[in-house]
Amino acid sequence: MTRIHNFSAGPAVLPESVLREAQEAIWEHGGHGIGILECSHRSAQFDAVIDSARARIKRLMNLSDSQHILFLHGGARTQFFMLPMNVLRGGRATYLDTGTWAEGAAKDARRYGTVDVPFSSKATGWDHVPATLDTPPEGTVYLHYTSNNTVAGTEFHHVPDVGVPLVCDMSSDIMSRPVDGSKFQFIYAGAQKNMGPSGVTLAILEDSWLERCDKDIPEMLQYGIHVKKESMYNTPCTFGIYVIERVTAWLEGLGGLEAIDRMNQSQADRVYGEIDRTGFWHGKAQLGSRSRMNITFTTGDADLDTRFHKEAAAAGLSGLKGHRSVGGLRASIYNAQTDAAVDALVAFMGDFEARNG
């Protein structure tokens, strides 16, 4: 069967070359005579995989030697409470309310300390991120922000610099552009958008925070335990980590994050160009906050939006329905999205407008 174009928000499109490598590795991997799904996480076979994944992530994200790279379970949502449970401990943190997931993270953090929310765009449908920020109150343990907001289709195009440790949920734009990862105290991201399949959460923790981490919470939730056990306190998601290693190898082969950034921007520009070409389509995010990863738009008519994503699916363009909480339309164009898919989408949008405008 011919593969269709996948615009799903996650789990999302993966590089074709990685899919083919994974297909072979399921049967036999690395000359070991068994597949990657079957090998022990304690074996030399898997040691090579996880060590390579860490090394590639460190290079791509410009991480320092003092930052620990962890592969965890539970999805990014587990980090909403695991982070403040470990490091907030009754203290004060600043959260920027730029979308559904940022709001959820702040809600969980309130269980463990005081949460200041100096910025929220909820009243306008989370259609923008802040351009500037004031310095957080004295004693603030960290500032938390979500770099890309999948539901609303907004993205930070700068790293906040406010004089306190930075925490970032990078789930939907991690490794989509150059980033100085060493600027962050903590980074976390679900794998299922830009790195691999669902089931793995990448966490990057600055070593200086280990002393702050609570030692009286269950061991499975202690970052220090996962650092000490090198992400093997319990059996990790071996196949997911294998795919992450292959995706990061693919990124390095393209020329790194500078190269993928150019590709991502080019694709986003083409879709936004079609949205802005006439008055038929309406972008949901404000211009300065538009996401390169999740492009949200609408015709302004719910019935027409439904017709669009249904006709698009019939034409081989899958996953264009907006998030269930907001409706409308959404095209997710993560790192592995192809130029052919973007060209097909733009052409279909033009055809749909001609027939319905």
Tab-separated table of C-alpha atoms in Angstrom:
chain	number	residue	atom	x	y	z
A	1	MET	CA	0.000	0.000	0.000
A	2	THR	CA	1.231	3.496	-0.815
A	3	ARG	CA	2.076	5.620	2.237
A	4	ILE	CA	0.051	8.781	2.726
A	5	HIS	CA	1.191	12.198	3.956
A	6	ASN	CA	1.039	12.363	7.759
A	7	PHE	CA	0.355	15.710	9.461
A	8	SER	CA	-0.499	14.225	12.860
A	9	ALA	CA	0.485	16.194	15.966
A	10	GLY	CA	1.999	13.109	17.592
A	11	PRO	CA	2.860	10.320	17.388
A	12	ALA	CA	4.089	11.867	14.218
A	13	VAL	CA	5.961	11.380	10.984
A	14	LEU	CA	9.409	9.770	11.220
A	15	PRO	CA	12.201	9.816	8.618
A	16	GLU	CA	11.625	7.117	6.007
A	17	SER	CA	15.239	5.973	6.259
A	18	VAL	CA	14.846	5.474	10.018
A	19	LEU	CA	11.639	3.498	9.555
A	20	ARG	CA	13.420	1.169	7.145
A	21	GLU	CA	16.391	0.759	9.497
A	22	ALA	CA	14.038	0.004	12.369
A	23	GLN	CA	12.163	-2.499	10.244
A	24	GLU	CA	15.378	-4.425	9.674
A	25	ALA	CA	16.558	-4.026	13.274
A	26	ILE	CA	13.395	-5.623	14.621
A	27	TRP	CA	14.475	-8.841	12.892
A	28	GLU	CA	18.235	-8.576	13.436
A	29	HIS	CA	20.330	-5.767	14.846
A	30	GLY	CA	24.022	-5.023	14.619
A	31	GLY	CA	25.180	-8.513	13.703
A	32	HIS	CA	24.095	-9.897	17.082
A	33	GLY	CA	21.653	-12.436	15.669
A	34	ILE	CA	18.640	-11.055	17.539
A	35	GLY	CA	16.395	-8.064	17.004
A	36	ILE	CA	16.413	-4.810	18.927
A	37	LEU	CA	13.055	-5.659	20.516
A	38	GLU	CA	14.553	-8.803	22.050
A	39	CYS	CA	17.946	-7.690	23.318
A	40	SER	CA	18.564	-7.197	27.029
A	41	HIS	CA	18.844	-3.639	28.282
A	42	ARG	CA	21.899	-4.874	30.216
A	43	SER	CA	23.660	-6.174	27.117
A	44	ALA	CA	26.644	-4.722	25.284
A	45	GLN	CA	24.340	-4.574	22.263
A	46	PHE	CA	22.044	-2.069	23.957
A	47	ASP	CA	24.854	-0.266	25.789
A	48	ALA	CA	26.173	0.806	22.398
A	49	VAL	CA	22.738	2.126	21.413
A	50	ILE	CA	22.052	4.199	24.524
A	51	ASP	CA	25.615	5.534	24.718
A	52	SER	CA	25.401	6.658	21.096
A	53	ALA	CA	22.005	8.285	21.679
A	54	ARG	CA	23.390	10.280	24.601
A	55	ALA	CA	26.469	11.354	22.655
A	56	ARG	CA	24.443	12.507	19.646
A	57	ILE	CA	21.973	14.459	21.795
A	58	LYS	CA	24.846	16.125	23.633
A	59	ARG	CA	26.463	17.222	20.357
A	60	LEU	CA	23.263	18.373	18.698
A	61	MET	CA	22.043	20.379	21.688
A	62	ASN	CA	25.421	21.763	22.766
A	63	LEU	CA	25.097	20.317	26.259
A	64	SER	CA	27.789	20.653	28.894
A	65	ASP	CA	29.567	17.832	30.699
A	66	SER	CA	27.594	18.690	33.827
A	67	GLN	CA	24.219	17.925	32.247
A	68	HIS	CA	22.749	14.447	32.712
A	69	ILE	CA	20.772	12.919	29.837
A	70	LEU	CA	17.975	10.632	31.044
A	71	PHE	CA	15.490	8.419	29.229
A	72	LEU	CA	12.394	8.106	31.418
A	73	HIS	CA	8.886	6.667	31.390
A	74	GLY	CA	5.556	8.388	31.947
A	75	GLY	CA	5.465	10.976	29.194
A	76	ALA	CA	6.094	14.685	29.544
A	77	ARG	CA	3.044	14.992	31.798
A	78	THR	CA	4.850	13.041	34.506
A	79	GLN	CA	7.482	15.783	34.485
A	80	PHE	CA	4.740	18.314	35.307
A	81	PHE	CA	4.767	16.973	38.878
A	82	MET	CA	8.088	15.115	39.060
A	83	LEU	CA	10.101	18.306	38.583
A	84	PRO	CA	8.466	20.398	41.344
A	85	MET	CA	8.239	17.325	43.583
A	86	ASN	CA	12.028	17.055	43.369
A	87	VAL	CA	13.220	20.652	43.380
A	88	LEU	CA	10.466	23.102	44.369
A	89	ARG	CA	9.873	21.710	47.850
A	90	GLY	CA	7.685	24.538	49.137
A	91	GLY	CA	9.601	27.220	47.274
A	92	ARG	CA	8.560	29.630	44.546
A	93	ALA	CA	8.508	29.138	40.765
A	94	THR	CA	7.390	31.185	37.767
A	95	TYR	CA	5.292	29.598	35.021
A	96	LEU	CA	4.324	31.177	31.703
A	97	ASP	CA	0.773	30.251	30.704
A	98	THR	CA	0.995	29.953	26.931
A	99	GLY	CA	-1.185	26.919	26.293
A	100	THR	CA	-2.917	23.779	27.468
A	101	TRP	CA	0.261	21.963	28.481
A	102	ALA	CA	1.829	24.978	30.183
A	103	GLU	CA	-1.364	25.431	32.189
A	104	GLY	CA	-1.270	21.773	33.217
A	105	ALA	CA	2.342	22.037	34.334
A	106	ALA	CA	1.558	25.058	36.518
A	107	LYS	CA	-1.446	23.294	38.027
A	108	ASP	CA	0.674	20.341	39.153
A	109	ALA	CA	3.466	22.579	40.455
A	110	ARG	CA	1.045	24.303	42.840
A	111	ARG	CA	0.910	21.079	44.844
A	112	TYR	CA	4.546	21.579	45.833
A	113	GLY	CA	5.032	25.320	46.262
A	114	THR	CA	4.026	28.832	45.234
A	115	VAL	CA	3.508	29.420	41.518
A	116	ASP	CA	3.638	32.896	39.991
A	117	VAL	CA	2.071	33.351	36.548
A	118	PRO	CA	3.186	36.761	35.237
A	119	PHE	CA	1.943	36.053	31.722
A	120	SER	CA	-1.137	34.336	30.324
A	121	SER	CA	-2.665	34.522	26.856
A	122	LYS	CA	-5.572	32.224	27.729
A	123	ALA	CA	-8.117	35.042	27.364
A	124	THR	CA	-7.265	35.295	23.650
A	125	GLY	CA	-7.119	31.560	23.015
A	126	TRP	CA	-3.401	31.300	23.819
A	127	ASP	CA	-2.677	32.964	20.487
A	128	HIS	CA	0.685	34.497	21.447
A	129	VAL	CA	3.729	34.150	23.669
A	130	PRO	CA	5.337	37.024	25.604
A	131	ALA	CA	7.822	39.253	23.815
A	132	THR	CA	9.426	40.444	27.056
A	133	LEU	CA	9.377	39.392	30.701
A	134	ASP	CA	10.044	41.060	34.022
A	135	THR	CA	12.535	39.594	36.459
A	136	PRO	CA	10.818	36.990	38.678
A	137	PRO	CA	10.514	37.644	42.431
A	138	GLU	CA	13.589	37.173	44.592
A	139	GLY	CA	14.023	33.573	45.657
A	140	THR	CA	12.392	32.096	42.556
A	141	VAL	CA	13.721	28.561	42.119
A	142	TYR	CA	13.104	28.433	38.368
A	143	LEU	CA	11.133	29.789	35.433
A	144	HIS	CA	9.183	27.190	33.456
A	145	TYR	CA	8.005	27.673	29.897
A	146	THR	CA	6.730	25.527	27.038
A	147	SER	CA	8.740	26.385	23.949
A	148	ASN	CA	6.113	25.268	21.427
A	149	ASN	CA	2.386	24.970	21.973
A	150	THR	CA	0.848	22.258	19.846
A	151	VAL	CA	-2.813	23.084	20.421
A	152	ALA	CA	-2.717	26.831	19.773
A	153	GLY	CA	0.141	26.754	17.269
A	154	THR	CA	2.470	29.226	18.969
A	155	GLU	CA	6.199	29.079	19.633
A	156	PHE	CA	8.895	31.013	21.456
A	157	HIS	CA	11.460	32.320	18.982
A	158	HIS	CA	13.840	33.341	21.743
A	159	VAL	CA	15.105	31.905	25.018
A	160	PRO	CA	13.896	33.941	28.016
A	161	ASP	CA	16.723	35.600	29.918
A	162	VAL	CA	15.438	36.635	33.330
A	163	GLY	CA	18.264	35.790	35.696
A	164	VAL	CA	16.821	32.603	37.227
A	165	PRO	CA	17.320	28.921	36.307
A	166	LEU	CA	15.410	27.949	33.169
A	167	VAL	CA	13.161	24.909	32.810
A	168	CYS	CA	11.686	24.138	29.405
A	169	ASP	CA	9.148	21.665	28.081
A	170	MET	CA	10.509	21.181	24.555
A	171	SER	CA	8.245	18.259	23.671
A	172	SER	CA	7.121	19.548	20.296
A	173	ASP	CA	10.096	21.492	18.953
A	174	ILE	CA	13.140	19.830	20.473
A	175	MET	CA	16.063	19.618	18.051
A	176	SER	CA	14.128	21.556	15.398
A	177	ARG	CA	16.596	24.471	15.449
A	178	PRO	CA	19.941	25.362	17.025
A	179	VAL	CA	19.748	25.719	20.786
A	180	ASP	CA	22.347	26.244	23.468
A	181	GLY	CA	21.148	23.547	25.810
A	182	SER	CA	23.752	24.494	28.383
A	183	LYS	CA	21.634	27.558	29.269
A	184	PHE	CA	18.965	25.373	30.836
A	185	GLN	CA	18.790	23.866	34.300
A	186	PHE	CA	16.258	21.282	33.151
A	187	ILE	CA	14.791	20.276	29.787
A	188	TYR	CA	12.172	17.628	29.157
A	189	ALA	CA	10.405	16.345	26.069
A	190	GLY	CA	8.192	13.494	25.013
A	191	ALA	CA	9.807	11.674	22.104
A	192	GLN	CA	6.765	11.244	19.888
A	193	LYS	CA	6.953	14.436	17.852
A	194	ASN	CA	10.538	15.110	16.773
A	195	MET	CA	12.606	12.250	18.187
A	196	GLY	CA	10.916	8.889	17.919
A	197	PRO	CA	7.910	6.831	19.003
A	198	SER	CA	5.796	7.438	22.075
A	199	GLY	CA	6.917	5.808	25.305
A	200	VAL	CA	10.184	7.642	25.993
A	201	THR	CA	10.647	10.963	27.766
A	202	LEU	CA	13.977	12.722	27.400
A	203	ALA	CA	15.074	14.667	30.477
A	204	ILE	CA	18.236	16.759	30.727
A	205	LEU	CA	19.234	17.779	34.254
A	206	GLU	CA	22.020	20.093	35.366
A	207	ASP	CA	24.194	18.322	37.940
A	208	SER	CA	24.046	21.213	40.412
A	209	TRP	CA	20.365	20.476	41.034
A	210	LEU	CA	20.969	16.931	42.255
A	211	GLU	CA	21.728	18.158	45.763
A	212	ARG	CA	18.434	20.054	45.785
A	213	CYS	CA	16.379	17.031	44.734
A	214	ASP	CA	14.161	15.527	47.423
A	215	LYS	CA	15.470	12.179	48.721
A	216	ASP	CA	12.290	11.310	50.648
A	217	ILE	CA	9.983	10.729	47.695
A	218	PRO	CA	9.521	7.293	46.060
A	219	GLU	CA	12.735	6.205	44.364
A	220	MET	CA	11.111	5.868	40.947
A	221	LEU	CA	10.442	9.623	41.056
A	222	GLN	CA	13.916	10.705	42.192
A	223	TYR	CA	16.107	12.189	39.467
A	224	GLY	CA	19.165	11.257	41.494
A	225	ILE	CA	18.272	7.570	41.304
A	226	HIS	CA	17.851	7.717	37.527
A	227	VAL	CA	21.177	9.539	37.169
A	228	LYS	CA	22.956	7.001	39.386
A	229	LYS	CA	21.405	4.047	37.527
A	230	GLU	CA	21.999	5.646	34.094
A	231	SER	CA	18.316	5.455	33.090
A	232	MET	CA	18.173	1.773	34.039
A	233	TYR	CA	16.596	1.860	37.481
A	234	ASN	CA	13.904	-0.168	35.767
A	235	THR	CA	13.832	-1.510	32.222
A	236	PRO	CA	13.905	1.440	29.815
A	237	CYS	CA	11.971	1.625	26.554
A	238	THR	CA	14.752	0.004	24.557
A	239	PHE	CA	13.135	0.227	21.139
A	240	GLY	CA	12.164	3.867	21.616
A	241	ILE	CA	15.722	4.745	22.619
A	242	TYR	CA	17.003	2.868	19.568
A	243	VAL	CA	14.771	4.976	17.303
A	244	ILE	CA	15.920	8.175	19.025
A	245	GLU	CA	19.509	7.153	18.343
A	246	ARG	CA	18.702	6.604	14.665
A	247	VAL	CA	16.772	9.890	14.376
A	248	THR	CA	19.641	11.852	15.936
A	249	ALA	CA	22.051	10.107	13.554
A	250	TRP	CA	19.772	11.189	10.695
A	251	LEU	CA	19.834	14.769	11.982
A	252	GLU	CA	23.617	14.781	12.157
A	253	GLY	CA	23.754	13.361	8.647
A	254	LEU	CA	21.654	16.255	7.364
A	255	GLY	CA	24.116	18.750	8.800
A	256	GLY	CA	22.778	19.175	12.328
A	257	LEU	CA	20.237	21.577	13.743
A	258	GLU	CA	21.255	24.460	11.487
A	259	ALA	CA	20.280	22.381	8.457
A	260	ILE	CA	16.988	21.123	9.872
A	261	ASP	CA	16.103	24.659	10.966
A	262	ARG	CA	16.415	25.880	7.376
A	263	MET	CA	14.237	23.019	6.151
A	264	ASN	CA	11.614	23.593	8.845
A	265	GLN	CA	11.429	27.326	8.200
A	266	SER	CA	11.097	26.810	4.460
A	267	GLN	CA	8.202	24.403	4.912
A	268	ALA	CA	6.432	26.630	7.432
A	269	ASP	CA	6.837	29.659	5.166
A	270	ARG	CA	5.146	27.818	2.305
A	271	VAL	CA	2.104	26.837	4.359
A	272	TYR	CA	1.759	30.247	6.015
A	273	GLY	CA	2.198	31.839	2.609
A	274	GLU	CA	-0.844	29.960	1.348
A	275	ILE	CA	-2.845	30.877	4.460
A	276	ASP	CA	-2.016	34.569	3.995
A	277	ARG	CA	-2.390	34.634	0.213
A	278	THR	CA	-6.105	35.495	0.279
A	279	GLY	CA	-8.764	36.060	2.905
A	280	PHE	CA	-10.143	32.526	2.667
A	281	TRP	CA	-7.920	31.029	5.377
A	282	HIS	CA	-7.297	32.551	8.800
A	283	GLY	CA	-4.253	31.773	10.921
A	284	LYS	CA	-5.024	31.347	14.603
A	285	ALA	CA	-1.704	32.474	16.104
A	286	GLN	CA	-0.498	36.067	16.117
A	287	LEU	CA	2.183	36.736	13.515
A	288	GLY	CA	5.161	37.067	15.858
A	289	SER	CA	4.270	33.894	17.744
A	290	ARG	CA	3.508	31.510	14.889
A	291	SER	CA	4.817	27.994	15.343
A	292	ARG	CA	7.023	26.339	12.747
A	293	MET	CA	5.915	22.925	14.005
A	294	ASN	CA	2.126	23.170	14.387
A	295	ILE	CA	0.320	25.468	11.984
A	296	THR	CA	-3.203	26.225	13.194
A	297	PHE	CA	-5.748	27.746	10.845
A	298	THR	CA	-9.434	27.816	9.946
A	299	THR	CA	-11.845	28.848	7.227
A	300	GLY	CA	-13.959	30.542	9.875
A	301	ASP	CA	-16.753	28.035	9.251
A	302	ALA	CA	-16.774	24.853	11.363
A	303	ASP	CA	-18.662	22.869	8.722
A	304	LEU	CA	-16.227	23.950	6.027
A	305	ASP	CA	-13.274	23.047	8.258
A	306	THR	CA	-14.744	19.570	8.691
A	307	ARG	CA	-15.221	19.205	4.962
A	308	PHE	CA	-11.615	20.250	4.399
A	309	HIS	CA	-9.981	17.729	6.713
A	310	LYS	CA	-12.264	14.927	5.530
A	311	GLU	CA	-11.597	15.641	1.851
A	312	ALA	CA	-7.893	16.032	2.596
A	313	ALA	CA	-7.820	12.635	4.301
A	314	ALA	CA	-9.521	11.081	1.294
A	315	ALA	CA	-6.809	12.661	-0.868
A	316	GLY	CA	-4.010	11.147	1.228
A	317	LEU	CA	-3.375	14.068	3.603
A	318	SER	CA	-3.914	12.713	7.109
A	319	GLY	CA	-4.113	14.360	10.538
A	320	LEU	CA	-5.263	17.877	9.628
A	321	LYS	CA	-8.114	18.118	12.122
A	322	GLY	CA	-7.468	20.642	14.888
A	323	HIS	CA	-7.113	19.616	18.522
A	324	ARG	CA	-10.395	18.404	19.984
A	325	SER	CA	-10.423	21.250	22.545
A	326	VAL	CA	-10.343	24.065	19.984
A	327	GLY	CA	-11.457	22.661	16.638
A	328	GLY	CA	-10.332	24.208	13.378
A	329	LEU	CA	-7.415	22.816	11.420
A	330	ARG	CA	-3.801	22.014	12.195
A	331	ALA	CA	-0.872	20.925	10.046
A	332	SER	CA	2.005	19.498	12.067
A	333	ILE	CA	5.260	19.704	10.144
A	334	TYR	CA	7.902	18.301	12.458
A	335	ASN	CA	11.506	17.596	11.501
A	336	ALA	CA	10.754	14.504	9.433
A	337	GLN	CA	7.991	16.093	7.377
A	338	THR	CA	8.769	15.905	3.669
A	339	ASP	CA	8.765	18.663	1.082
A	340	ALA	CA	6.449	16.489	-1.010
A	341	ALA	CA	3.890	16.422	1.804
A	342	VAL	CA	4.043	20.193	2.276
A	343	ASP	CA	3.727	20.807	-1.459
A	344	ALA	CA	0.735	18.454	-1.596
A	345	LEU	CA	-0.927	20.271	1.303
A	346	VAL	CA	-0.411	23.712	-0.217
A	347	ALA	CA	-1.783	22.514	-3.552
A	348	PHE	CA	-4.821	20.952	-1.887
A	349	MET	CA	-5.497	24.136	0.076
A	350	GLY	CA	-5.443	26.124	-3.147
A	351	ASP	CA	-7.773	23.665	-4.858
A	352	PHE	CA	-10.164	23.611	-1.892
A	353	GLU	CA	-10.313	27.396	-1.851
A	354	ALA	CA	-11.024	27.487	-5.579
A	355	ARG	CA	-13.948	25.116	-5.095
A	356	ASN	CA	-15.359	26.703	-1.951
A	357	GLY	CA	-14.222	30.324	-1.887
